[in-house]
Amino acid sequence: MKVAVGPDPSLVYRPDMDPEKAKDKGSFRNYEAGPLLDRVFATYKLMHTYQTVDFVRKKHIQFGGFSYKKMTVLEAVDMLDELVDESDPDVDFPNSYHAFQTAEGIRKAHPDKDWFHLVGLLHDLGKVLVLAGEPQWAVVGDTFPVGCRPQASVVFRESTFQDNPDLQDSRYSTELGMYQPHCGLENVLMSWGHDEYMYQVMKFNKFALPPEAFYMIRFHSFYPWHTGGDYRQLCSERDLAMLPWVQEFSKFDLYTKCPELPDVATLRSYYQGLIDKYCPGVLSW
């Protein structure tokens, strides 16, 4: 399959990344070739066609009551055993393993920040929406603001947005679209997916985590911003202050992916302790 797309900006070397770990960085987030490309492209084509202002607002209403399910954090992690992310060009194994891989990478690099370890475990739990019957294009993949023109580093931008009706609407088709300059990302309507849903779950259930944790969960898939350098015209000073935290998280989200799967059974007790500290009990999803 031939796809007209430039190199993805997340392949740029992160200067704070361990060079030994980063030496194979070109093998991650490859949107030009690879055995999973057709699946990935099809997911993004649907996403970039149907993620509109109207669609996103309806999803906020649909899931804003948190009436889907009652379960603990680890029960949600276990649900991800059933999920393979169709937008991910890097891995083809269940998402639950990726949760523990990310968490353990953070734990090794930041042993003094136990809340950050938990962020690694939590970050993709919003993908349980797929198991609630939502299509993957409405749950997984890189996020982007709706209500304004997609910027240069959005994956497959040139080949997937032709049928999105918002881009034919003068309110939504300019660089700022429906937003004011530097309005702050908290005032931006992001494409609907697991980031925003999990952030809302955390708020509703009053997770006792620092603001940085909420921010990393909410924007970790916003690659065009935290890695591509786009959408700065929407950012507040707070967004720019939080950006290094999102970038720090991102390297563990990305570069801990490997086919050597962790021994989850030996890790559960440690993470149960963190859950009991920051987000205990049965939660509303």
XYZ file of N, CA and C in Angstrom:
855
model
N 0.850 -1.190 0.000
C 0.000 0.000 0.000
C 0.883 1.236 0.000
N 0.683 2.121 -0.929
C 1.471 3.341 -1.012
C 0.720 4.472 -0.331
N 1.316 5.075 0.669
C 0.689 6.147 1.411
C 1.517 7.407 1.273
N 0.887 8.496 0.865
C 1.600 9.760 0.703
C 1.693 10.457 2.050
N 2.798 10.267 2.732
C 2.968 10.884 4.041
C 4.450 11.092 4.305
N 4.774 12.217 4.918
C 6.166 12.504 5.245
C 6.592 11.767 6.492
N 7.847 11.885 6.857
C 8.348 11.205 8.055
C 7.639 11.713 9.307
N 7.326 10.799 10.207
C 6.626 11.197 11.409
C 7.569 11.953 12.350
N 7.113 13.069 12.941
C 8.016 13.883 13.749
C 8.481 13.200 15.020
N 7.788 12.175 15.495
C 8.236 11.546 16.728
C 9.487 10.699 16.542
N 9.929 10.552 15.300
C 11.184 9.849 15.071
C 12.387 10.719 15.398
N 12.159 12.014 15.607
C 13.255 12.902 15.974
C 13.849 12.450 17.301
N 15.156 12.439 17.378
C 15.834 11.984 18.585
C 15.524 12.907 19.767
N 15.131 12.319 20.884
C 14.938 13.112 22.090
C 16.284 13.246 22.791
N 16.757 14.463 23.031
C 18.107 14.627 23.581
C 18.279 14.071 24.980
N 17.163 13.882 25.737
C 17.305 13.353 27.089
C 17.109 11.843 27.138
N 17.057 11.219 25.968
C 16.864 9.772 25.906
C 18.219 9.081 25.951
N 18.295 7.987 26.681
C 19.511 7.177 26.717
C 19.879 6.762 25.289
N 21.065 7.143 24.790
C 21.419 6.816 23.397
C 21.367 5.336 23.089
N 21.714 4.485 24.073
C 21.674 3.049 23.814
C 20.252 2.578 23.566
N 19.315 3.139 24.320
C 17.919 2.754 24.143
C 17.327 3.379 22.887
N 17.854 4.529 22.504
C 17.275 5.257 21.376
C 17.871 4.865 20.036
N 18.887 4.018 20.017
C 19.609 3.779 18.764
C 18.741 3.156 17.689
N 17.680 2.450 18.094
C 16.780 1.855 17.113
C 15.488 2.646 16.979
N 15.552 3.951 17.281
C 14.339 4.764 17.304
C 13.622 4.779 15.968
N 14.345 4.586 14.863
C 13.710 4.599 13.550
C 12.745 3.460 13.337
N 12.802 2.457 14.218
C 11.884 1.326 14.079
C 10.556 1.569 14.786
N 10.432 2.706 15.518
C 9.192 3.020 16.219
C 8.389 4.053 15.441
N 7.066 3.979 15.561
C 6.152 4.925 14.915
C 6.504 5.130 13.447
N 6.692 4.011 12.757
C 6.978 4.055 11.317
C 5.647 3.979 10.575
N 5.250 5.115 9.990
C 3.972 5.180 9.286
C 4.155 5.127 7.771
N 5.304 4.613 7.332
C 5.577 4.526 5.899
C 5.691 3.102 5.395
N 6.044 2.179 6.291
C 6.226 0.790 5.879
C 6.035 -0.109 7.086
N 5.903 -1.392 6.820
C 5.788 -2.348 7.910
C 4.563 -3.224 7.762
N 4.573 -4.365 8.450
C 3.505 -5.358 8.267
C 2.143 -4.903 8.769
N 2.105 -3.885 9.646
C 0.835 -3.447 10.222
C 0.295 -2.181 9.575
N 0.965 -1.679 8.513
C 0.631 -0.360 7.975
C -0.794 -0.269 7.451
N -1.265 -1.291 6.730
C -2.616 -1.229 6.177
C -3.657 -1.069 7.295
N -3.490 -1.815 8.359
C -4.401 -1.737 9.501
C -4.349 -0.352 10.143
N -3.145 0.166 10.295
C -2.958 1.473 10.924
C -3.588 2.571 10.065
N -3.307 2.545 8.767
C -3.831 3.575 7.875
C -5.357 3.551 7.860
N -5.953 2.380 7.798
C -7.407 2.272 7.767
C -8.025 2.873 9.029
N -7.390 2.663 10.186
C -7.890 3.215 11.439
C -7.844 4.734 11.415
N -6.727 5.287 10.950
C -6.601 6.749 10.903
C -7.525 7.370 9.848
N -7.765 6.693 8.761
C -8.670 7.216 7.744
C -10.077 7.385 8.323
N -10.544 6.390 9.051
C -11.850 6.488 9.695
C -11.848 7.591 10.756
N -10.811 7.638 11.572
C -10.709 8.654 12.607
C -10.774 10.059 12.017
N -9.991 10.297 10.978
C -9.874 11.642 10.420
C -11.074 12.018 9.550
N -11.919 11.052 9.258
C -13.177 11.338 8.558
C -14.301 11.670 9.526
N -14.389 10.947 10.628
C -15.571 11.020 11.491
C -15.370 11.767 12.802
N -14.129 12.078 13.177
C -13.920 12.872 14.391
C -14.192 14.336 14.064
N -15.376 14.793 14.412
C -15.813 16.161 14.161
C -16.218 16.805 15.487
N -16.450 18.111 15.466
C -16.904 18.817 16.666
C -18.192 18.184 17.189
N -19.122 17.929 16.308
C -20.401 17.356 16.722
C -20.225 15.958 17.307
N -19.410 15.143 16.673
C -19.173 13.788 17.159
C -18.558 13.808 18.560
N -17.539 14.640 18.759
C -16.850 14.684 20.048
C -17.801 15.148 21.147
N -18.596 16.152 20.871
C -19.547 16.630 21.880
C -20.543 15.543 22.267
N -20.988 14.755 21.300
C -21.916 13.657 21.599
C -21.251 12.592 22.471
N -19.972 12.324 22.243
C -19.278 11.314 23.057
C -19.093 11.796 24.492
N -18.849 13.079 24.671
C -18.752 13.610 26.037
C -20.065 13.403 26.779
N -21.167 13.590 26.097
C -22.479 13.372 26.723
C -22.719 11.886 26.976
N -22.376 11.056 25.987
C -22.627 9.616 26.092
C -21.891 8.986 27.264
N -20.638 9.368 27.451
C -19.822 8.721 28.489
C -19.625 9.582 29.728
N -20.205 10.776 29.724
C -20.003 11.686 30.844
C -20.752 11.319 32.107
N -21.639 10.330 32.027
C -22.346 9.871 33.216
C -21.648 8.754 33.962
N -20.590 8.188 33.346
C -19.782 7.126 33.962
C -20.648 5.966 34.437
N -21.515 5.538 33.545
C -22.443 4.448 33.859
C -22.121 3.180 33.079
N -20.950 3.150 32.412
C -20.591 1.975 31.609
C -20.344 0.760 32.471
N -19.544 0.927 33.541
C -19.113 -0.252 34.300
C -18.584 0.183 35.662
N -18.678 -0.705 36.630
C -18.048 -0.522 37.940
C -16.921 -1.542 38.043
N -15.709 -1.060 38.261
C -14.573 -1.984 38.386
C -13.377 -1.268 39.004
N -12.439 -2.068 39.497
C -11.200 -1.541 40.045
C -10.215 -1.253 38.915
N -9.114 -0.592 39.253
C -8.080 -0.309 38.257
C -7.519 -1.606 37.681
N -7.187 -2.569 38.534
C -6.584 -3.796 38.010
C -7.579 -4.622 37.198
N -8.848 -4.523 37.508
C -9.839 -5.184 36.653
C -9.861 -4.543 35.265
N -9.682 -3.229 35.214
C -9.600 -2.550 33.916
C -8.336 -2.960 33.170
N -7.209 -3.072 33.889
C -5.970 -3.543 33.259
C -6.186 -4.933 32.664
N -6.834 -5.807 33.423
C -7.074 -7.168 32.936
C -7.957 -7.168 31.690
N -8.888 -6.220 31.598
C -9.732 -6.138 30.402
C -8.895 -5.902 29.146
N -7.779 -5.183 29.315
C -6.951 -4.877 28.151
C -6.215 -6.101 27.613
N -6.297 -7.231 28.330
C -5.801 -8.493 27.768
C -6.511 -8.815 26.450
N -7.736 -8.283 26.309
C -8.558 -8.589 25.131
C -8.316 -7.620 23.974
N -7.430 -6.625 24.165
C -7.307 -5.547 23.185
C -5.933 -5.499 22.542
N -5.917 -5.482 21.202
C -4.728 -5.150 20.425
C -5.037 -3.840 19.698
N -4.235 -2.830 19.918
C -4.478 -1.485 19.385
C -4.213 -1.459 17.883
N -5.255 -1.209 17.096
C -5.136 -1.240 15.637
C -4.465 0.002 15.058
N -4.192 1.010 15.899
C -3.514 2.207 15.411
C -2.012 2.147 15.638
N -1.536 1.124 16.345
C -0.140 1.057 16.765
C 0.688 0.288 15.746
N 1.645 0.950 15.090
C 2.464 0.245 14.112
C 3.598 -0.564 14.730
N 3.742 -0.487 16.060
C 4.906 -1.081 16.716
C 4.651 -2.459 17.305
N 3.452 -2.684 17.831
C 3.214 -3.920 18.577
C 1.927 -4.580 18.145
N 1.901 -5.887 18.339
C 0.721 -6.669 17.985
C 0.415 -7.654 19.115
N 0.571 -7.167 20.366
C 0.226 -7.982 21.524
C -0.711 -7.179 22.425
N -1.381 -7.841 23.379
C -2.410 -7.159 24.162
C -1.899 -5.927 24.908
N -2.774 -4.947 25.030
C -2.401 -3.656 25.595
C -2.056 -3.726 27.075
N -2.521 -4.737 27.777
C -2.216 -4.843 29.203
C -0.717 -4.959 29.439
N -0.013 -5.661 28.560
C 1.435 -5.795 28.714
C 2.121 -4.442 28.544
N 1.637 -3.655 27.595
C 2.211 -2.329 27.381
C 2.048 -1.456 28.619
N 0.947 -1.601 29.334
C 0.724 -0.821 30.556
C 1.823 -1.108 31.576
N 2.118 -2.386 31.792
C 3.155 -2.741 32.754
C 4.550 -2.394 32.243
N 4.796 -2.536 30.932
C 6.093 -2.151 30.372
C 6.369 -0.674 30.610
N 5.370 0.153 30.349
C 5.529 1.592 30.533
C 5.757 1.930 31.998
N 4.955 1.351 32.862
C 5.068 1.625 34.296
C 6.427 1.216 34.838
N 6.915 0.063 34.420
C 8.208 -0.408 34.911
C 9.360 0.431 34.368
N 9.246 0.915 33.134
C 10.268 1.814 32.609
C 10.354 3.092 33.419
N 9.210 3.646 33.774
C 9.183 4.859 34.594
C 9.709 4.568 35.995
N 9.322 3.442 36.553
C 9.766 3.080 37.911
C 11.282 2.969 37.986
N 11.893 2.431 36.955
C 13.349 2.286 36.936
C 14.040 3.641 36.849
N 13.494 4.541 36.032
C 14.131 5.845 35.813
C 13.785 6.858 36.902
N 12.624 6.704 37.526
C 12.150 7.661 38.533
C 11.701 6.907 39.790
N 12.629 6.257 40.486
C 12.225 5.422 41.624
C 11.571 6.194 42.766
N 11.799 7.500 42.839
C 11.270 8.305 43.936
C 9.873 8.856 43.663
N 9.324 8.647 42.471
C 8.017 9.217 42.112
C 7.014 8.089 41.891
N 6.479 7.554 42.977
C 5.588 6.409 42.827
C 4.319 6.770 42.057
N 3.852 8.008 42.179
C 2.661 8.426 41.428
C 2.905 8.358 39.923
N 4.141 8.613 39.511
C 4.503 8.571 38.091
C 4.486 7.120 37.599
N 4.908 6.175 38.449
C 4.831 4.760 38.079
C 3.379 4.393 37.779
N 2.480 4.880 38.633
C 1.069 4.560 38.454
C 0.516 5.165 37.164
N 0.986 6.347 36.782
C 0.565 6.951 35.518
C 0.865 6.000 34.359
N 2.025 5.351 34.406
C 2.374 4.393 33.363
C 1.363 3.271 33.251
N 0.879 2.800 34.398
C -0.123 1.724 34.393
C -1.482 2.220 33.913
N -1.823 3.442 34.289
C -3.154 3.978 34.015
C -3.341 4.500 32.605
N -2.278 4.895 31.928
C -2.403 5.834 30.814
C -3.305 5.346 29.683
N -3.365 4.053 29.447
C -4.168 3.541 28.332
C -5.464 2.863 28.765
N -5.825 2.990 30.038
C -7.003 2.254 30.508
C -8.295 2.751 29.863
N -8.277 3.955 29.329
C -9.455 4.439 28.607
C -9.790 3.606 27.389
N -8.876 2.766 26.963
C -9.141 1.898 25.810
C -10.165 0.810 26.113
N -10.594 0.704 27.364
C -11.696 -0.223 27.658
C -12.949 0.164 26.871
N -12.991 1.393 26.349
C -14.128 1.798 25.519
C -14.308 0.880 24.305
N -13.198 0.347 23.789
C -13.304 -0.594 22.668
C -14.100 -1.819 23.099
N -13.867 -2.258 24.311
C -14.554 -3.434 24.820
C -15.998 -3.116 25.207
N -16.332 -1.829 25.256
C -17.718 -1.403 25.453
C -18.454 -1.289 24.127
N -17.753 -1.611 23.026
C -18.386 -1.614 21.725
C -18.045 -0.439 20.838
N -17.177 0.468 21.328
C -16.787 1.614 20.511
C -15.795 1.185 19.431
N -15.865 1.769 18.227
C -14.887 1.439 17.185
C -13.509 1.973 17.575
N -12.474 1.288 17.123
C -11.131 1.686 17.538
C -10.789 3.104 17.091
N -11.291 3.554 15.955
C -10.957 4.911 15.500
C -11.498 5.985 16.437
N -12.432 5.629 17.312
C -12.976 6.568 18.283
C -12.357 6.378 19.665
N -11.280 5.609 19.750
C -10.690 5.294 21.051
C -9.162 5.412 21.032
N -8.518 4.866 20.003
C -7.062 4.742 19.997
C -6.434 5.767 19.050
N -5.111 5.768 19.020
C -4.387 6.595 18.065
C -4.049 7.982 18.576
N -3.273 8.710 17.775
C -2.882 10.074 18.112
C -4.107 10.980 18.133
N -4.136 11.904 19.067
C -5.239 12.852 19.163
C -4.863 14.180 18.511
N -5.892 14.989 18.253
C -5.695 16.298 17.625
C -6.911 17.158 17.956
N -6.788 18.474 17.961
C -7.949 19.319 18.223
C -8.944 19.259 17.068
N -10.210 19.115 17.378
C -11.253 19.319 16.385
C -11.667 20.791 16.468
N -12.311 21.264 15.413
C -12.731 22.654 15.418
C -11.711 23.625 14.871
N -10.614 23.112 14.329
C -9.628 23.940 13.641
C -8.884 23.064 12.630
N -8.155 23.680 11.730
C -7.494 22.944 10.656
C -6.375 22.061 11.211
N -6.304 20.806 10.794
C -5.206 19.936 11.238
C -3.859 20.504 10.812
N -2.886 20.418 11.689
C -1.568 20.976 11.396
C -0.628 19.910 10.823
N 0.560 20.363 10.439
C 1.431 19.585 9.554
C 1.830 18.224 10.112
N 2.022 18.107 11.427
C 2.573 16.864 11.964
C 1.513 15.841 12.352
N 0.241 16.114 12.058
C -0.801 15.098 12.295
C -0.551 13.925 11.340
N -0.532 12.719 11.865
C -0.241 11.526 11.076
C -1.219 11.400 9.904
N -0.669 11.156 8.723
C -1.470 10.974 7.499
C -2.345 12.195 7.171
N -1.905 13.374 7.558
C -2.762 14.545 7.357
C -3.169 14.728 5.904
N -2.235 14.516 4.977
C -2.499 14.830 3.572
C -3.406 13.811 2.885
N -3.616 12.665 3.512
C -4.308 11.587 2.793
C -5.546 11.047 3.490
N -5.982 11.678 4.596
C -7.073 11.067 5.369
C -8.193 12.024 5.769
N -8.058 13.318 5.543
C -9.053 14.281 6.019
C -10.019 14.753 4.931
N -9.904 14.226 3.716
C -10.683 14.772 2.599
C -12.186 14.723 2.842
N -12.655 13.727 3.577
C -14.094 13.533 3.760
C -14.604 14.034 5.108
N -13.751 14.764 5.847
C -14.190 15.295 7.137
C -15.009 16.568 6.911
N -16.301 16.577 7.279
C -17.146 17.726 6.953
C -16.727 19.027 7.631
N -16.073 18.952 8.779
C -15.665 20.183 9.460
C -14.706 21.023 8.626
N -13.926 20.367 7.774
C -12.948 21.110 6.983
C -13.602 21.851 5.825
N -14.895 21.603 5.605
C -15.669 22.378 4.631
C -16.472 23.478 5.321
N -16.313 23.599 6.636
C -17.063 24.577 7.437
C -16.121 25.725 7.798
N -16.473 26.937 7.409
C -15.580 28.082 7.617
C -15.296 28.347 9.093
N -16.182 27.883 9.986
C -15.943 28.072 11.427
C -14.781 27.231 11.931
N -14.525 26.121 11.259
C -13.594 25.121 11.790
C -12.366 24.878 10.907
N -12.243 25.582 9.801
C -11.231 25.205 8.814
C -10.025 26.128 8.766
N -9.944 27.104 9.681
C -8.767 27.966 9.744
C -7.806 27.449 10.814
N -6.643 28.059 10.900
C -5.639 27.601 11.865
C -6.158 27.679 13.300
N -6.859 28.754 13.656
C -7.431 28.878 14.995
C -8.824 28.279 15.081
N -9.546 28.268 13.983
C -10.887 27.705 13.989
C -11.781 28.389 15.008
N -12.379 27.600 15.876
C -13.342 28.138 16.837
C -12.685 28.615 18.137
N -11.355 28.708 18.164
C -10.630 29.039 19.386
C -10.035 30.438 19.346
N -9.727 30.952 20.536
C -8.992 32.198 20.679
C -7.505 31.890 20.844
N -6.628 32.801 20.408
C -5.191 32.547 20.581
C -4.834 32.314 22.057
N -4.038 31.274 22.300
C -3.512 30.952 23.632
C -4.638 30.765 24.661
N -5.728 30.135 24.203
C -6.872 29.893 25.083
C -6.590 28.818 26.125
N -5.567 28.001 25.893
C -5.243 26.915 26.816
C -5.856 25.606 26.370
N -5.082 24.536 26.444
C -5.563 23.243 25.960
C -6.759 22.725 26.751
N -6.918 23.190 27.993
C -8.095 22.757 28.752
C -9.384 23.296 28.144
N -9.257 24.292 27.280
C -10.418 24.873 26.607
C -10.531 24.430 25.148
N -9.730 23.465 24.762
C -9.727 22.934 23.396
C -10.472 21.599 23.377
N -11.299 21.406 22.368
C -12.026 20.149 22.206
C -11.148 19.194 21.402
N -10.584 18.210 22.090
C -9.710 17.248 21.438
C -10.543 16.141 20.782
N -9.980 15.523 19.760
C -10.615 14.336 19.189
C -10.895 13.347 20.321
N -12.051 12.683 20.244
C -12.464 11.786 21.320
C -11.626 10.509 21.307
N -11.205 10.082 22.478
C -10.425 8.854 22.562
C -10.111 8.496 23.997
N -9.186 7.567 24.154
C -8.913 7.031 25.487
C -8.259 8.038 26.419
N -7.521 9.017 25.870
C -6.883 10.039 26.720
C -7.941 10.836 27.484
N -8.849 11.459 26.720
C -9.853 12.325 27.338
C -10.779 11.526 28.248
N -11.163 10.336 27.821
C -12.056 9.516 28.639
C -11.400 9.158 29.975
N -10.142 8.717 29.943
C -9.477 8.334 31.193
C -9.266 9.538 32.096
N -8.944 10.671 31.522
C -8.824 11.906 32.303
C -10.140 12.208 33.024
N -11.256 12.066 32.315
C -12.549 12.337 32.921
C -12.885 11.304 34.004
N -12.510 10.045 33.774
C -12.699 9.006 34.797
C -11.919 9.362 36.063
N -10.688 9.814 35.894
C -9.847 10.190 37.043
C -10.461 11.346 37.821
N -10.968 12.337 37.102
C -11.602 13.483 37.775
C -12.863 13.056 38.517
N -13.705 12.286 37.850
C -14.975 11.885 38.439
C -14.768 11.056 39.706
N -13.764 10.179 39.676
C -13.481 9.305 40.812
C -12.496 9.905 41.807
N -12.109 11.161 41.566
C -11.275 11.931 42.502
C -9.954 11.225 42.831
N -9.220 10.844 41.794
C -7.895 10.266 42.003
C -7.010 11.267 42.747
N -6.267 10.789 43.739
C -5.432 11.653 44.577
C -4.031 11.797 43.985
N -3.968 12.130 42.700
C -2.704 12.265 41.989
C -2.407 13.740 41.725
N -1.129 14.110 41.541
C -0.797 15.511 41.280
C -1.294 15.968 39.907
N -1.393 17.277 39.700
C -1.874 17.802 38.416
C -1.084 17.290 37.215
N 0.206 17.065 37.390
C 1.021 16.561 36.282
C 0.517 15.216 35.778
N 0.026 14.380 36.704
C -0.468 13.057 36.321
C -1.721 13.179 35.448
N -2.649 14.036 35.872
C -3.856 14.255 35.075
C -3.496 14.785 33.689
N -2.551 15.681 33.653
C -2.164 16.313 32.395
C -1.522 15.303 31.447
N -0.632 14.459 31.968
C 0.029 13.452 31.129
C -0.986 12.467 30.546
N -1.935 12.040 31.368
C -2.966 11.127 30.875
C -3.780 11.792 29.760
N -4.151 13.041 29.977
C -5.049 13.720 29.045
C -4.415 13.994 27.690
N -3.093 14.217 27.651
C -2.462 14.662 26.413
C -1.330 13.763 25.923
N -1.219 12.542 26.461
C -0.079 11.718 26.062
C -0.142 11.280 24.603
N -1.350 11.223 24.017
C -1.469 10.838 22.606
C -1.484 12.039 21.663
N -1.308 13.231 22.197
C -1.320 14.445 21.389
C 0.080 14.668 20.805
N 0.539 13.707 19.991
C 1.876 13.755 19.396
C 2.121 15.004 18.550
N 1.126 15.485 17.786
C 1.399 16.685 16.983
C 1.796 17.891 17.836
N 1.409 17.872 19.113
C 1.781 18.958 20.021
C 3.076 18.649 20.756
N 3.108 17.551 21.499
C 4.253 17.347 22.385
C 5.506 16.886 21.653
N 5.348 16.368 20.445
C 6.514 15.925 19.672
C 6.639 16.673 18.352
N 5.518 16.959 17.712
C 5.554 17.644 16.424
C 5.776 19.137 16.512
N 5.539 19.724 17.705
C 5.742 21.160 17.872
C 4.626 22.023 17.318
N 3.506 21.425 16.955
C 2.389 22.178 16.401
C 1.408 22.613 17.500
N 0.431 23.415 17.093
C -0.665 23.882 17.953
C -0.198 24.779 19.102
N 0.973 25.378 18.962
C 1.441 26.289 20.011
C 0.538 27.518 20.119
N -0.164 27.868 19.033
C -1.031 29.049 19.055
C -2.222 28.872 20.001
N -2.496 27.643 20.421
C -3.591 27.380 21.345
C -3.113 27.289 22.797
N -1.814 27.244 23.017
C -1.268 26.926 24.337
C -1.239 28.129 25.273
N -1.515 27.860 26.535
C -1.331 28.832 27.609
C 0.062 28.631 28.220
N 0.411 29.516 29.129
C 1.682 29.356 29.837
C 1.699 28.053 30.636
N 0.547 27.683 31.179
C 0.483 26.422 31.933
C 0.771 25.238 31.025
N 0.234 25.240 29.809
C 0.495 24.152 28.873
C 1.985 24.016 28.610
N 2.647 25.124 28.387
C 4.078 25.085 28.087
C 4.885 24.633 29.297
N 4.400 24.966 30.505
C 5.080 24.502 31.719
C 4.902 22.995 31.909
N 3.764 22.463 31.491
C 3.482 21.030 31.624
C 4.116 20.202 30.505
N 4.443 20.831 29.400
C 4.959 20.104 28.233
C 6.129 19.176 28.560
N 7.141 19.609 29.338
C 8.246 18.674 29.637
C 7.803 17.407 30.353
N 6.761 17.485 31.164
C 6.249 16.285 31.825
C 5.657 15.314 30.806
N 4.898 15.850 29.856
C 4.303 14.990 28.836
C 5.396 14.362 27.976
N 6.416 15.135 27.654
C 7.522 14.618 26.848
C 8.311 13.560 27.612
N 8.475 13.762 28.918
C 9.171 12.765 29.733
C 8.371 11.459 29.759
N 7.062 11.576 29.939
C 6.240 10.372 29.906
C 6.309 9.683 28.554
N 6.304 10.468 27.487
C 6.174 9.907 26.141
C 7.300 8.951 25.797
N 8.499 9.232 26.261
C 9.600 8.341 25.873
C 9.455 6.953 26.498
N 8.780 6.872 27.641
C 8.532 5.553 28.240
C 7.352 4.872 27.556
N 6.350 5.648 27.196
C 5.204 5.115 26.465
C 5.659 4.495 25.153
N 6.615 5.142 24.502
C 7.064 4.704 23.183
C 8.180 3.678 23.247
N 9.248 3.992 23.973
C 10.473 3.194 23.857
C 10.552 1.999 24.795
N 9.502 1.757 25.605
C 9.501 0.524 26.401
C 8.810 -0.616 25.682
N 8.253 -0.353 24.498
C 7.580 -1.414 23.749
C 8.605 -2.423 23.251
N 8.399 -3.676 23.585
C 9.275 -4.725 23.088
C 8.542 -6.053 23.223
N 8.954 -7.055 22.445
C 8.248 -8.338 22.494
C 8.528 -9.148 23.752
N 9.514 -8.723 24.567
C 9.786 -9.412 25.820
C 8.770 -8.926 26.851
N 7.763 -9.748 27.114
C 6.651 -9.306 27.946
C 6.984 -9.467 29.424
N 6.526 -8.519 30.260
C 6.842 -8.576 31.691
C 6.095 -9.692 32.398
N 6.646 -10.106 33.528
C 5.979 -11.096 34.370
C 4.971 -10.358 35.242
N 3.772 -10.226 34.719
C 2.758 -9.398 35.360
C 2.418 -9.902 36.757
N 2.407 -11.199 36.934
C 2.005 -11.767 38.231
C 2.897 -11.269 39.367
N 4.182 -11.065 39.089
C 5.106 -10.617 40.138
C 5.001 -9.118 40.397
N 4.385 -8.389 39.498
C 4.307 -6.923 39.630
C 3.006 -6.459 40.266
N 1.993 -7.291 40.267
C 0.655 -6.839 40.658
C 0.606 -6.302 42.091
N 1.322 -6.910 43.017
C 1.221 -6.473 44.408
C 1.777 -5.064 44.587
N 2.881 -4.753 43.879
C 3.438 -3.397 43.969
C 2.432 -2.365 43.469
N 1.839 -2.631 42.312
C 0.910 -1.659 41.737
C -0.412 -1.620 42.481
N -0.801 -2.733 43.106
C -1.994 -2.693 43.951
C -1.784 -1.733 45.117
N -0.562 -1.710 45.648
C -0.254 -0.767 46.720
C -0.403 0.684 46.280
N 0.036 0.979 45.060
C -0.115 2.345 44.537
C -1.580 2.679 44.287
N -2.313 1.714 43.790
C -3.743 1.921 43.559
C -4.446 2.213 44.883
N -4.116 1.450 45.919
C -4.728 1.658 47.233
C -4.408 3.052 47.778
N -3.262 3.578 47.405
C -2.830 4.898 47.883
C -3.519 6.035 47.136
N -3.673 5.893 45.815
C -4.094 7.026 44.987
C -5.492 6.897 44.383
N -5.974 5.687 44.174
C -7.284 5.515 43.508
C -7.893 4.181 43.903
N -8.210 4.015 45.187
C -8.642 2.705 45.702
C -10.074 2.351 45.349
N -10.338 1.059 45.487
C -11.705 0.580 45.465
C -12.317 0.445 44.077
N -13.627 0.258 44.074
C -14.394 0.083 42.850
C -14.715 1.463 42.280
N -14.386 1.684 41.038
C -14.534 2.985 40.384
C -15.682 2.972 39.391
N -16.191 4.157 39.085
C -17.211 4.315 38.047
C -16.544 4.667 36.729
N -16.871 3.905 35.691
C -16.254 4.099 34.371
C -17.343 4.510 33.372
